[in-house]
Coordinates of C-alpha atoms in Angstrom, one line a residue:
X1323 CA 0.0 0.0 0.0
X1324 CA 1.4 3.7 -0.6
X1325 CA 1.9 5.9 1.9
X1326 CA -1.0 8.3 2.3
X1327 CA -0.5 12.0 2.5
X1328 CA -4.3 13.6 3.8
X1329 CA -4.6 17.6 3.8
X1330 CA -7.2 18.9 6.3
X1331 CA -9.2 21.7 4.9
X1332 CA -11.4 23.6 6.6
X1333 CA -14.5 22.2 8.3
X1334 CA -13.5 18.7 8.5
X1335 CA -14.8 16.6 11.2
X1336 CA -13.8 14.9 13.8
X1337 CA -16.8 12.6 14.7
X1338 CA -19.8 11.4 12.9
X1339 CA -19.1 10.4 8.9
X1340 CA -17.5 12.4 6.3
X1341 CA -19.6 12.8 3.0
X1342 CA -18.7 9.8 0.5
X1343 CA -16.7 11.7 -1.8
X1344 CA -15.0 13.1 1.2
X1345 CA -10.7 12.0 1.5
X1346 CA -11.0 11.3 5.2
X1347 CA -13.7 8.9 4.4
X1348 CA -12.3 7.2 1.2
X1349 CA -8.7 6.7 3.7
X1350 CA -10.9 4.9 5.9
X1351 CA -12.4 2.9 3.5
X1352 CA -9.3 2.3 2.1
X1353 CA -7.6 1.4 5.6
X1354 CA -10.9 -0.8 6.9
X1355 CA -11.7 1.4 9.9
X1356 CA -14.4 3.9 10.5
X1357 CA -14.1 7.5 9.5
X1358 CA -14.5 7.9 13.4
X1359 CA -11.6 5.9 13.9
X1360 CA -9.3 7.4 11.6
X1361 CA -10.8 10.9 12.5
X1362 CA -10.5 10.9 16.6
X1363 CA -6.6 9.6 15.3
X1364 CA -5.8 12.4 13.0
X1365 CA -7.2 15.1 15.2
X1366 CA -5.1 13.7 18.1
X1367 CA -2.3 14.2 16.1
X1368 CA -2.6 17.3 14.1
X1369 CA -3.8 18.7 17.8
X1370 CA -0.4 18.5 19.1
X1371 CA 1.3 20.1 16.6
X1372 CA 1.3 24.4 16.0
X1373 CA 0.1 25.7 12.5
X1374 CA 0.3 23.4 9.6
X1375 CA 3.4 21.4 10.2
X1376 CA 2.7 17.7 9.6
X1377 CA 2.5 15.1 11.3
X1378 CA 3.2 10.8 10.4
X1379 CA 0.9 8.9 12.4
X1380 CA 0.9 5.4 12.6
X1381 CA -2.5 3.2 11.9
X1382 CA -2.3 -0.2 13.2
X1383 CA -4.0 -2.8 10.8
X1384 CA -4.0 -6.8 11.0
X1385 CA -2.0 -6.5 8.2
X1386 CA 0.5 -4.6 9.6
X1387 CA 1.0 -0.9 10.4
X1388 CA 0.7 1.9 7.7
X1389 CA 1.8 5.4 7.8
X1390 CA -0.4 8.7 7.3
X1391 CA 1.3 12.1 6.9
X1392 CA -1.2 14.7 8.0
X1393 CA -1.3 18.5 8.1
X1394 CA -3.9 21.2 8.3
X1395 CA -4.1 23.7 5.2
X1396 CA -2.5 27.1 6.1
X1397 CA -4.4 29.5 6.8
X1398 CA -6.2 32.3 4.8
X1399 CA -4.7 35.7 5.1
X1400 CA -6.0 38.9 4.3
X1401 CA -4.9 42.2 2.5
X1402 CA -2.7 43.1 -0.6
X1403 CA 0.0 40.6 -1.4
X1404 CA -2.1 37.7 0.6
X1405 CA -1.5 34.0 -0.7
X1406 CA -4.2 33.1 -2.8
X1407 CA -5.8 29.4 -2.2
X1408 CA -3.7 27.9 -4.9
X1409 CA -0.8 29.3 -3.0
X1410 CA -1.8 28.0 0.6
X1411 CA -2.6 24.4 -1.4
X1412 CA 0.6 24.2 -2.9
X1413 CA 2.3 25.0 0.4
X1414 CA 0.6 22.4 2.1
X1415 CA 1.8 20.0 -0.9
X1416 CA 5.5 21.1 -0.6
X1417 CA 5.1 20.5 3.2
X1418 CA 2.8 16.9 2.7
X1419 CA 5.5 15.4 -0.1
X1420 CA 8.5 17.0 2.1
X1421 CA 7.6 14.5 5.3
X1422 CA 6.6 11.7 2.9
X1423 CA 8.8 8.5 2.1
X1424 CA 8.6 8.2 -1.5
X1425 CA 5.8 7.6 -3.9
X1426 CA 2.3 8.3 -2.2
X1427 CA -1.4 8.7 -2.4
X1428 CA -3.0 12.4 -1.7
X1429 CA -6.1 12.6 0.0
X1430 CA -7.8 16.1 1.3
X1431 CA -10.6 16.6 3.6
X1432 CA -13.0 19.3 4.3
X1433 CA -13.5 22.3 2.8
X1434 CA -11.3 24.1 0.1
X1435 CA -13.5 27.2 0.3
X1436 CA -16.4 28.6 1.6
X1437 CA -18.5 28.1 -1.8
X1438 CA -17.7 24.2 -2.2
X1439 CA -18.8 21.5 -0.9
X1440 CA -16.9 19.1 1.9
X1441 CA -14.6 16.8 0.4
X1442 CA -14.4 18.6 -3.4
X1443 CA -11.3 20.0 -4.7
X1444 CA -11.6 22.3 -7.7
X1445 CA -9.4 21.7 -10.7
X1446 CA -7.2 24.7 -10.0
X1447 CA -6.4 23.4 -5.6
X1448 CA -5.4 19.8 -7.2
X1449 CA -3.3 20.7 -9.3
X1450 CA -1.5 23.2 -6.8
X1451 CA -1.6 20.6 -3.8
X1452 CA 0.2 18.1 -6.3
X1453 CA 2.6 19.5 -8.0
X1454 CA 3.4 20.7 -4.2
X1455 CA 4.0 17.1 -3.8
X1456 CA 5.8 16.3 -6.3
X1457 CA 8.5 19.2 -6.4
X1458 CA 9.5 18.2 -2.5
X1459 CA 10.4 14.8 -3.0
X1460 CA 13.3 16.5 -6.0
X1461 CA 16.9 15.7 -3.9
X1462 CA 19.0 19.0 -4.7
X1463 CA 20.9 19.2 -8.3
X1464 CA 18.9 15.8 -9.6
X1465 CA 16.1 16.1 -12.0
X1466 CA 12.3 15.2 -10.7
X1467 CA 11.7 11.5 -9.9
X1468 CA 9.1 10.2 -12.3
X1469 CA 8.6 7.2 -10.2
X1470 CA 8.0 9.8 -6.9
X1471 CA 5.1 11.3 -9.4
X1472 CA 2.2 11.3 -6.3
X1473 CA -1.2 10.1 -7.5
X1474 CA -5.0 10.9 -6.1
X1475 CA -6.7 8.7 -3.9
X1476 CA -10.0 9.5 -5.9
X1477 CA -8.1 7.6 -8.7
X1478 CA -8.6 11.0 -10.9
X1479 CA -5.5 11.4 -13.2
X1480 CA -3.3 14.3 -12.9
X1481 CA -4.1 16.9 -15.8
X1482 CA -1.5 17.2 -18.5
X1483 CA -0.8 21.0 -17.7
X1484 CA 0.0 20.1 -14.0
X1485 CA 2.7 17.4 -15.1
X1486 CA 4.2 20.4 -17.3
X1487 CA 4.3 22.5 -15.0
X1488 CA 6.2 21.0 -12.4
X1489 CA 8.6 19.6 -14.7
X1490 CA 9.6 22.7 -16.0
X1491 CA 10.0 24.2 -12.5
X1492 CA 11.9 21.4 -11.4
X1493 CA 14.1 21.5 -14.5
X1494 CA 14.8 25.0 -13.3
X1495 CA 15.8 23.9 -9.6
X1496 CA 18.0 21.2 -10.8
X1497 CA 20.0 23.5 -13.1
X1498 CA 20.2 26.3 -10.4
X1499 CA 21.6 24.1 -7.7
X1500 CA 24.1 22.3 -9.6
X1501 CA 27.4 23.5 -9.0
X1502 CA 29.3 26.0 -10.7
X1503 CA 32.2 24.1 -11.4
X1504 CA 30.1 21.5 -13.9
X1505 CA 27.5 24.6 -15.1
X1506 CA 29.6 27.2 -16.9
X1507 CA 28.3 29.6 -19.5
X1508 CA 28.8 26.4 -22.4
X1509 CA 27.4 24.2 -20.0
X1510 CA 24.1 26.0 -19.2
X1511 CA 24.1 26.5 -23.2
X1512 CA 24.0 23.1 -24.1
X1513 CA 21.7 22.3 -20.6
X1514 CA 19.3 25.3 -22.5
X1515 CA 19.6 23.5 -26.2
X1516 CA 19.3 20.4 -25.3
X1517 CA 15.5 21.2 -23.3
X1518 CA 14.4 23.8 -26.4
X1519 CA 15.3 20.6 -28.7
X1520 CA 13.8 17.7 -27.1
X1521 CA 11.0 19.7 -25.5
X1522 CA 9.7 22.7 -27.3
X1523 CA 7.3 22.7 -30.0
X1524 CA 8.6 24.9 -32.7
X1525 CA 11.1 26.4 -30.6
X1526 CA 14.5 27.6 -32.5
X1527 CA 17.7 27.9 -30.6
X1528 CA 20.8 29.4 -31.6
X1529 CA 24.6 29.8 -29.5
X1530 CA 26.7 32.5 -30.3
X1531 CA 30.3 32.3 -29.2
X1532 CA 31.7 35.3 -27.4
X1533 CA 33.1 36.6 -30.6
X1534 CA 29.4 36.7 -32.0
X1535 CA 27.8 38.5 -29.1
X1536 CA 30.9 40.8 -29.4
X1537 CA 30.3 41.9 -33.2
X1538 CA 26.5 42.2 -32.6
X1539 CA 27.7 44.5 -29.8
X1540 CA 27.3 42.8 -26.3
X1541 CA 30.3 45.1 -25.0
X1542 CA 28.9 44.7 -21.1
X1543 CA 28.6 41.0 -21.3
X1544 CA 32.1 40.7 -22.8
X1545 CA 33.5 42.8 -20.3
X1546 CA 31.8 41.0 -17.0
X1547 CA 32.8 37.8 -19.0
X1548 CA 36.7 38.8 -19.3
X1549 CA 37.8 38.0 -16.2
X1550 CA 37.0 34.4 -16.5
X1551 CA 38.4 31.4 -18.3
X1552 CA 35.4 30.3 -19.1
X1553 CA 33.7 32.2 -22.5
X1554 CA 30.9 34.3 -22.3
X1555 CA 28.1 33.0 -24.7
X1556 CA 24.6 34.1 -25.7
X1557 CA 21.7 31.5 -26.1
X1558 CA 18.7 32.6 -28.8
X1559 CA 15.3 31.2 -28.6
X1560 CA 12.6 32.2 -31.2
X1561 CA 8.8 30.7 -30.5
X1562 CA 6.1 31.8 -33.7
X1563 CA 3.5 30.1 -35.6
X1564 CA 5.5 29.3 -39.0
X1565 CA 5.7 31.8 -41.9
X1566 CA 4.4 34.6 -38.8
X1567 CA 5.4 38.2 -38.8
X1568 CA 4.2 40.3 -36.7
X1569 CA 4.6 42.2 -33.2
X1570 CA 7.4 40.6 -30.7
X1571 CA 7.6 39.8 -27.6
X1572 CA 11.3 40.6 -26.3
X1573 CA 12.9 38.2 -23.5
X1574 CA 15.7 38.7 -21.5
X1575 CA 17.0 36.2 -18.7
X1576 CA 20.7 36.9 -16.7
X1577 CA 22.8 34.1 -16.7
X1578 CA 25.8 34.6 -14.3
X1579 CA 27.0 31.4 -13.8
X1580 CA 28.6 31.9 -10.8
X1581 CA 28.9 35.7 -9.4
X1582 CA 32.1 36.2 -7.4
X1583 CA 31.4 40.0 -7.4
X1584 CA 34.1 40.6 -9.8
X1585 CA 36.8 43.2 -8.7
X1586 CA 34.2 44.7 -6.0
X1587 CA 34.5 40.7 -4.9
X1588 CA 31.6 40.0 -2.6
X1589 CA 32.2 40.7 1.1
X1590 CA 29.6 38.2 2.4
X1591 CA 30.8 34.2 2.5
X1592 CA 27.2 33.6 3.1
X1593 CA 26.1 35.2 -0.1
X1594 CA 29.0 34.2 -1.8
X1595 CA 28.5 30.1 -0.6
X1596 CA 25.5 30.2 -3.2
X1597 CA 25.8 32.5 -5.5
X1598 CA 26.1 29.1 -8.1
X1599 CA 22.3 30.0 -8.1
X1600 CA 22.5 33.9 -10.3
X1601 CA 22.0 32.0 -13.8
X1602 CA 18.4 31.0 -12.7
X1603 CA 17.0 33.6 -14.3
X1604 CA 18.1 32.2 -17.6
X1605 CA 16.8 29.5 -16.7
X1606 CA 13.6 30.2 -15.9
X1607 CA 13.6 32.4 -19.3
X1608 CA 14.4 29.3 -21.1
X1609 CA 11.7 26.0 -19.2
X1610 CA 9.2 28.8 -19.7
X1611 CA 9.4 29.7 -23.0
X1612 CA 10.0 25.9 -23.9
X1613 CA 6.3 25.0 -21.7
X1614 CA 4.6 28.1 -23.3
X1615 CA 5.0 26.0 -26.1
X1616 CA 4.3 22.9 -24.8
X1617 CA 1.1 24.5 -23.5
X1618 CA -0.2 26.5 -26.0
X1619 CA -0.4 27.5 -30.0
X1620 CA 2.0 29.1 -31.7
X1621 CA 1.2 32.3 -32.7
X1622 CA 2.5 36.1 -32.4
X1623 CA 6.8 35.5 -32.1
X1624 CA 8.4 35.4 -29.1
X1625 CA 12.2 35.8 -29.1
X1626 CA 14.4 35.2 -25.8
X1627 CA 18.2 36.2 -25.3
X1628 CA 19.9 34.7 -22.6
X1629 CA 23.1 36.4 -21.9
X1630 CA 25.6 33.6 -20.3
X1631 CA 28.9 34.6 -18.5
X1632 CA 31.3 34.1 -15.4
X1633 CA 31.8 37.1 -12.8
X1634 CA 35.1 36.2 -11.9
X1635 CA 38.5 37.5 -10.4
X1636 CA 41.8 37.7 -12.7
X1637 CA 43.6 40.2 -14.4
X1638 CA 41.4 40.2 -17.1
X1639 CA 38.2 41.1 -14.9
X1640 CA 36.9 44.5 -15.7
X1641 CA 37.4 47.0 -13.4
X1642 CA 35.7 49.7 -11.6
X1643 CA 35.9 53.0 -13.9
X1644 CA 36.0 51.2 -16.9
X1645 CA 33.6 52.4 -19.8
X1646 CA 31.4 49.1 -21.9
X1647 CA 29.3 50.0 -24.9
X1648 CA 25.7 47.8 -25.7
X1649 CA 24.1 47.3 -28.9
X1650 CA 22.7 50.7 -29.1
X1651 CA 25.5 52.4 -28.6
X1652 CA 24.3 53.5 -25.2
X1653 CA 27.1 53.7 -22.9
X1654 CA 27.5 52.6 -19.0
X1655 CA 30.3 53.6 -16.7
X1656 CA 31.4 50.4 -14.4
X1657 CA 31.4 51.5 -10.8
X1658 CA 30.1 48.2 -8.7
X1659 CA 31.7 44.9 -10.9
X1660 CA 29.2 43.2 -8.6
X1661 CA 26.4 45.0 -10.3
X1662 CA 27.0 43.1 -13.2
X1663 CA 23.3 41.5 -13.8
X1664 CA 22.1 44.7 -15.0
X1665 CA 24.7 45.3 -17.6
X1666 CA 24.7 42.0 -19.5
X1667 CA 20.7 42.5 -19.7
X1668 CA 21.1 46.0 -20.7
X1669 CA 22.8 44.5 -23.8
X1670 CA 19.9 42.1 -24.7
X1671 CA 17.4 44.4 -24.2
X1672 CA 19.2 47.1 -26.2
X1673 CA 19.3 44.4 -29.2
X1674 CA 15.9 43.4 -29.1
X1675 CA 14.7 46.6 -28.9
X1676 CA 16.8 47.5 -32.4
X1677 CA 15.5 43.9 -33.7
X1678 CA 11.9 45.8 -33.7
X1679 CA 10.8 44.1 -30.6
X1680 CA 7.4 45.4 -29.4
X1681 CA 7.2 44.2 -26.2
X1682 CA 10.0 43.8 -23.4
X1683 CA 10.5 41.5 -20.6
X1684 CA 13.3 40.6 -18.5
X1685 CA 14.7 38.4 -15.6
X1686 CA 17.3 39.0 -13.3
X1687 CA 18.6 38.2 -9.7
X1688 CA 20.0 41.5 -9.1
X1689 CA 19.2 42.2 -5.4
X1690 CA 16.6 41.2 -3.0
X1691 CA 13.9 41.4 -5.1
X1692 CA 11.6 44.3 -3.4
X1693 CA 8.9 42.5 -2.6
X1694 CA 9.9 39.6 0.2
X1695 CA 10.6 36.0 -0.2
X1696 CA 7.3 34.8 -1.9
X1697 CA 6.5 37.2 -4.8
X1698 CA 8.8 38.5 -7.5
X1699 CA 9.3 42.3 -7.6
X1700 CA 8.1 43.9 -10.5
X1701 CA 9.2 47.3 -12.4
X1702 CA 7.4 48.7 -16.2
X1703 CA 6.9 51.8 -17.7
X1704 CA 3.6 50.7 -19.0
X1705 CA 0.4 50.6 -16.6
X1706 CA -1.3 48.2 -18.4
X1707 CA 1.7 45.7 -19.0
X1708 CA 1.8 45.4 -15.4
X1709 CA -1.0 44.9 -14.6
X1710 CA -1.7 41.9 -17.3
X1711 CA 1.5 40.4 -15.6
X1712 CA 0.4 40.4 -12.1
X1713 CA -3.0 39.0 -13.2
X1714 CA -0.8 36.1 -15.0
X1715 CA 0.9 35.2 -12.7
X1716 CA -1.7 35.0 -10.2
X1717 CA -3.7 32.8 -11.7
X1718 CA -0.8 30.0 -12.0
X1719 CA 0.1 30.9 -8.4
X1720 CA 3.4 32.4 -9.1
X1721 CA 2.5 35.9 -7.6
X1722 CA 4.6 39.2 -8.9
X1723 CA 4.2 42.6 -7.3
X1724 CA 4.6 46.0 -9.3
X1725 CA 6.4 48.1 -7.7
X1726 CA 6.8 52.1 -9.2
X1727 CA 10.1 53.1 -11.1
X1728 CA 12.5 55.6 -9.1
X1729 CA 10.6 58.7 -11.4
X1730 CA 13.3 61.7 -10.5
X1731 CA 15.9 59.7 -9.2
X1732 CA 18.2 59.5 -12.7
X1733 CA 20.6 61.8 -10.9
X1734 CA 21.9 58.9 -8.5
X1735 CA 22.7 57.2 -11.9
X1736 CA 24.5 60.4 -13.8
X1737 CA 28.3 59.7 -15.1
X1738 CA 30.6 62.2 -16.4
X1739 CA 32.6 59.6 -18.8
X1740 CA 29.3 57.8 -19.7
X1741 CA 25.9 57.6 -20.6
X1742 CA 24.7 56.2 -16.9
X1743 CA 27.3 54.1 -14.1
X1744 CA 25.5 51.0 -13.3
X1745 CA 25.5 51.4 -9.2
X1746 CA 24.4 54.6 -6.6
X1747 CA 27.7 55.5 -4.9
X1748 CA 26.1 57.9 -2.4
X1749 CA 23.2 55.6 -1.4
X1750 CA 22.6 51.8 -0.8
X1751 CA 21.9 49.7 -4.5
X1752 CA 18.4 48.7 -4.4
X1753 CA 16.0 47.1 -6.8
X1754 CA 14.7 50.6 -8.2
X1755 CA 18.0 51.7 -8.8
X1756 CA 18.9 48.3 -11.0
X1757 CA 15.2 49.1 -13.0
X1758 CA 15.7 52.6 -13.3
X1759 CA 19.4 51.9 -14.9
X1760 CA 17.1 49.1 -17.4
X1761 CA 14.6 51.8 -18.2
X1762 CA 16.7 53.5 -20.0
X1763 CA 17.5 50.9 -22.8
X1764 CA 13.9 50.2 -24.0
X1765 CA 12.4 54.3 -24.5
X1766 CA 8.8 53.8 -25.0
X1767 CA 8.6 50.2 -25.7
X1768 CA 5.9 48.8 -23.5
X1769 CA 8.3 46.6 -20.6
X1770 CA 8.5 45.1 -17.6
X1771 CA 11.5 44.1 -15.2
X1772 CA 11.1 40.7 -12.7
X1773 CA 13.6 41.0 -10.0
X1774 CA 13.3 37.4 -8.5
X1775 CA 16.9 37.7 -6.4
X1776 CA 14.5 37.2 -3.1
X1777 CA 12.5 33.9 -4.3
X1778 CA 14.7 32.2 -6.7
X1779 CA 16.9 30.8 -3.9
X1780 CA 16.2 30.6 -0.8
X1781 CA 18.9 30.8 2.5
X1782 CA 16.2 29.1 5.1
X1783 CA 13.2 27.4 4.6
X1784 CA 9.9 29.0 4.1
X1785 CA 6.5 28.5 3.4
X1786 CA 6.3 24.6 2.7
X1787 CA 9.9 25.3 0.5
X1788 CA 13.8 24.1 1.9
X1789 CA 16.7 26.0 1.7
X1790 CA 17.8 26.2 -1.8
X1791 CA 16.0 26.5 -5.8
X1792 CA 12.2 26.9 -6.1
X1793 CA 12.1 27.5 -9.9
X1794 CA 9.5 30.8 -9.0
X1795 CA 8.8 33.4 -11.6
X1796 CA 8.6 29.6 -14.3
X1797 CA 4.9 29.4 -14.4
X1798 CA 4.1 33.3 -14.4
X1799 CA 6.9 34.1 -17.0
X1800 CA 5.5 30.7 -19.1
X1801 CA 1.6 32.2 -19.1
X1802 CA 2.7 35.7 -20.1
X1803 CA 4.6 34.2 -23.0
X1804 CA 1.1 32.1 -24.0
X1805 CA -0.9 35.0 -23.2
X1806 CA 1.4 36.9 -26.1
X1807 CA 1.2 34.5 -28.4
X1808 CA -2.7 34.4 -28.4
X1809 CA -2.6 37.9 -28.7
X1810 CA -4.5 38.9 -25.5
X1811 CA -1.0 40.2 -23.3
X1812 CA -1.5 43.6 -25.6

């Protein structure tokens, strides 16, 4: 028998019998004891615990004990920002899978909300509570275990779109935790080539060495990529219905392989010890764009430009004062080397924007993000952008928050040798300084910046996730790309 992981919702009960369709009362069924049996066990465990930690209790059967993992469903929370109910279920399926023992059956009990019945579980809340379940039994740097893939008590098959989903997220934490000395910029290439070409449907992809980014004018990326042995390299992935024209969709994702700081080395070992994890957003560019395609039609183009490069120490490394040009010709004076994120997407979003592009997007883990450890900050010069992004990633329960540009603060950014210096010297760096240096490169081309530096990686567990990858902004940046496509993101 599988272990059995049951999620209390609200309103479950502790005597009488559950409704038929209910979990509690199917797990009883399935056990050969009364729902008042397992009931009066389950609340005398979840009892003793605080919150929604979970609990493994033991049920003692003639033919031999079996093992529930229990836990109530976090709580609702109110006001801006609050988890929505396919957050909270996926929280409780991170937490249900984390304290499991391998492949298991979910069950859930009680109420999901307030207008459905005891016992249901709209489409939406299983899928969320599963692929929770899933994406915590992934061991750090290894791929998803198909043979760990949980299953419904209910016997209901997973939906297609859920089995996507977590995939691609979990393709994203296993690239993000590997280590740096077997991901370098040609590494994470390939890693990005190989998943477009097995994976995406009608996805192009296209390397360029360093010498090609350098003639197509990715000065910044060549510079931040010069004090490593390693070569710089630029990944190109095109989505479109074949033969189709039309208005772009521009996609930019940082890919630092490993960020020592550069010459302004990084004064934090604790920062530093993980700092393997600042190509995520390239990552994440990359699993999304191959499941938008996975997902969805083909239709309006969609063209991403990952930017892939070591921030290292040597002699070579670019220094603080020096002077890079992007592929506008815009200029940016180099005071902060560990400011480097911004400069090598500077250069992608200044080439799509000369490509035509209509539409700008980019990724980066630049600094903490702006908006805490469970949404993705988010800067754009276009209202309604924003606000279609936000609503996106909502409903796939990968939240973003907008966040207003630093109107009037250009000053902090003025150089006397350049165009802009990449880094405030009179004031701490924060996240509207890094989106009010990007603004810059794309005039009045509708965009939006995702700074996901506070959800990407994690340094202590929260909210159902361990320390480490979580693969966040994935689903959000994946729906926005479908949502283009269609035609209804503009």
């Amino acid at each position: 028998m599988q272990e059995s992981l049951l999620l209390l919702g609200d309103g479950w009960r502790v005597g009488g019998h559950a409704p038929e369709g209910d979990g509690l009362h199917r797990l009883a069924a399935e056990l050969g004891v009364t729902d008042s049996e397992l009931a009066a066990t389950v609340a005398g465990a979840v009892d003793a615990r605080a919150g929604s930690e979970p609990s493994r209790i033991v049920i003692p059967l003639a033919s031999g004990p079996v093992t529930v993992v229990v836990c109530r469903l976090p709580g609702a929370r109110r006001g801006p920002g609050a988890p929505s109910d396919e957050e909270r279920f996926f929280e409780a399926g991170l937490r249900l899978g984390a304290a499991g023992g391998g492949r298991a059956q979910l069950w859930f009990s009680g109420r999901a909300a307030a207008d459905v019945a005891l016992g249901e579980l709209p489409g939406p809340l299983r899928d969320a509570l599963w692929s929770g379940a899933w994406l915590a039994t992934q061991r750090p740097a290894a791929a998803l275990d198909e043979d760990l893939m949980p299953v419904f008590g209910d016997g209901v098959a997973q939906s297609s779109p859920a089995v996507f989903r977590a995939r691609a997220r979990g393709w994203v934490r296993e690239l993000t935790e590997r280590p740096a000395n077997l991901l370098g910029p040609q590494e994470l290439g390939d890693e990005i080539a190989r998943l477009a070409e097995a994976h995406g449907k009608g996805v192009t992809v296209e390397l360029w060495s360093a010498d090609d980014a350098s003639e197509r004018g990715f000065g910044a990326l060549v510079a931040v990529g010069a004090g490593s042995s390693r070569q710089p390299i630029v990944v190109r992935l095109r989505w479109s219905a074949a033969g189709q024209g039309g208005p772009t969709l521009g996609v930019v994702g940082k890919g630092v392989t490993f960020d020592s700081g550069g010459l302004n080395v990084k004064k934090d070992p604790g920062e530093l010890a993980w700092m393997k994890s600042d190509m995520a957003s390239a990552a994440t560019v990359a699993a999304a764009l191959v499941l938008a395609s996975r997902l969805g039609k083909p239709g309006a183009p969609v063209e991403a430009i990952l930017p892939l490069c070591d921030n290292a120490v040597s002699g070579s490394s670019v220094r603080p004062g020096d002077v890079v040009t992007h592929p506008d010709g815009r200029t940016t004076e180099v005071v902060d080397t560990d400011c480097e994120g911004r400069l090598v997407i500077a250069d992608g979003l200044a080439w799509l924007r000369a490509e035509g592009a209509a539409a700008l997007l980019d990724l980066g883990t630049l600094t903490d993000g702006g908006a805490g450890l469970r949404a993705a900050g988010l800067w754009s010069n276009d209202a309604l952008l924003a606000s279609r992004l936000q609503a996106v990633g909502g409903g796939v329960a990968d939240p973003l928050w907008p966040i207003p540009l630093p109107y009037g603060e250009e000053v902090v950014l003025e150089s006397r040798v350049a165009d802009a210096k990449n880094a405030p010297l009179d004031r701490p760096d924060l996240g509207r300084h890094a989106a009010g240096f990007l603004a810059e490169f794309v005039g009045e081309v509708p965009w939006a910046h995702l700074d996901i530096g506070g959800v990407a990686y994690l340094e202590a567990p929260i909210a159902g996730w361990p320390e480490g990858p979580t693969g966040a902004a994935t689903l959000a940046v994946a729906a926005a790309i479908g949502e283009w496509a269609a035609g209804s993101l503009r």
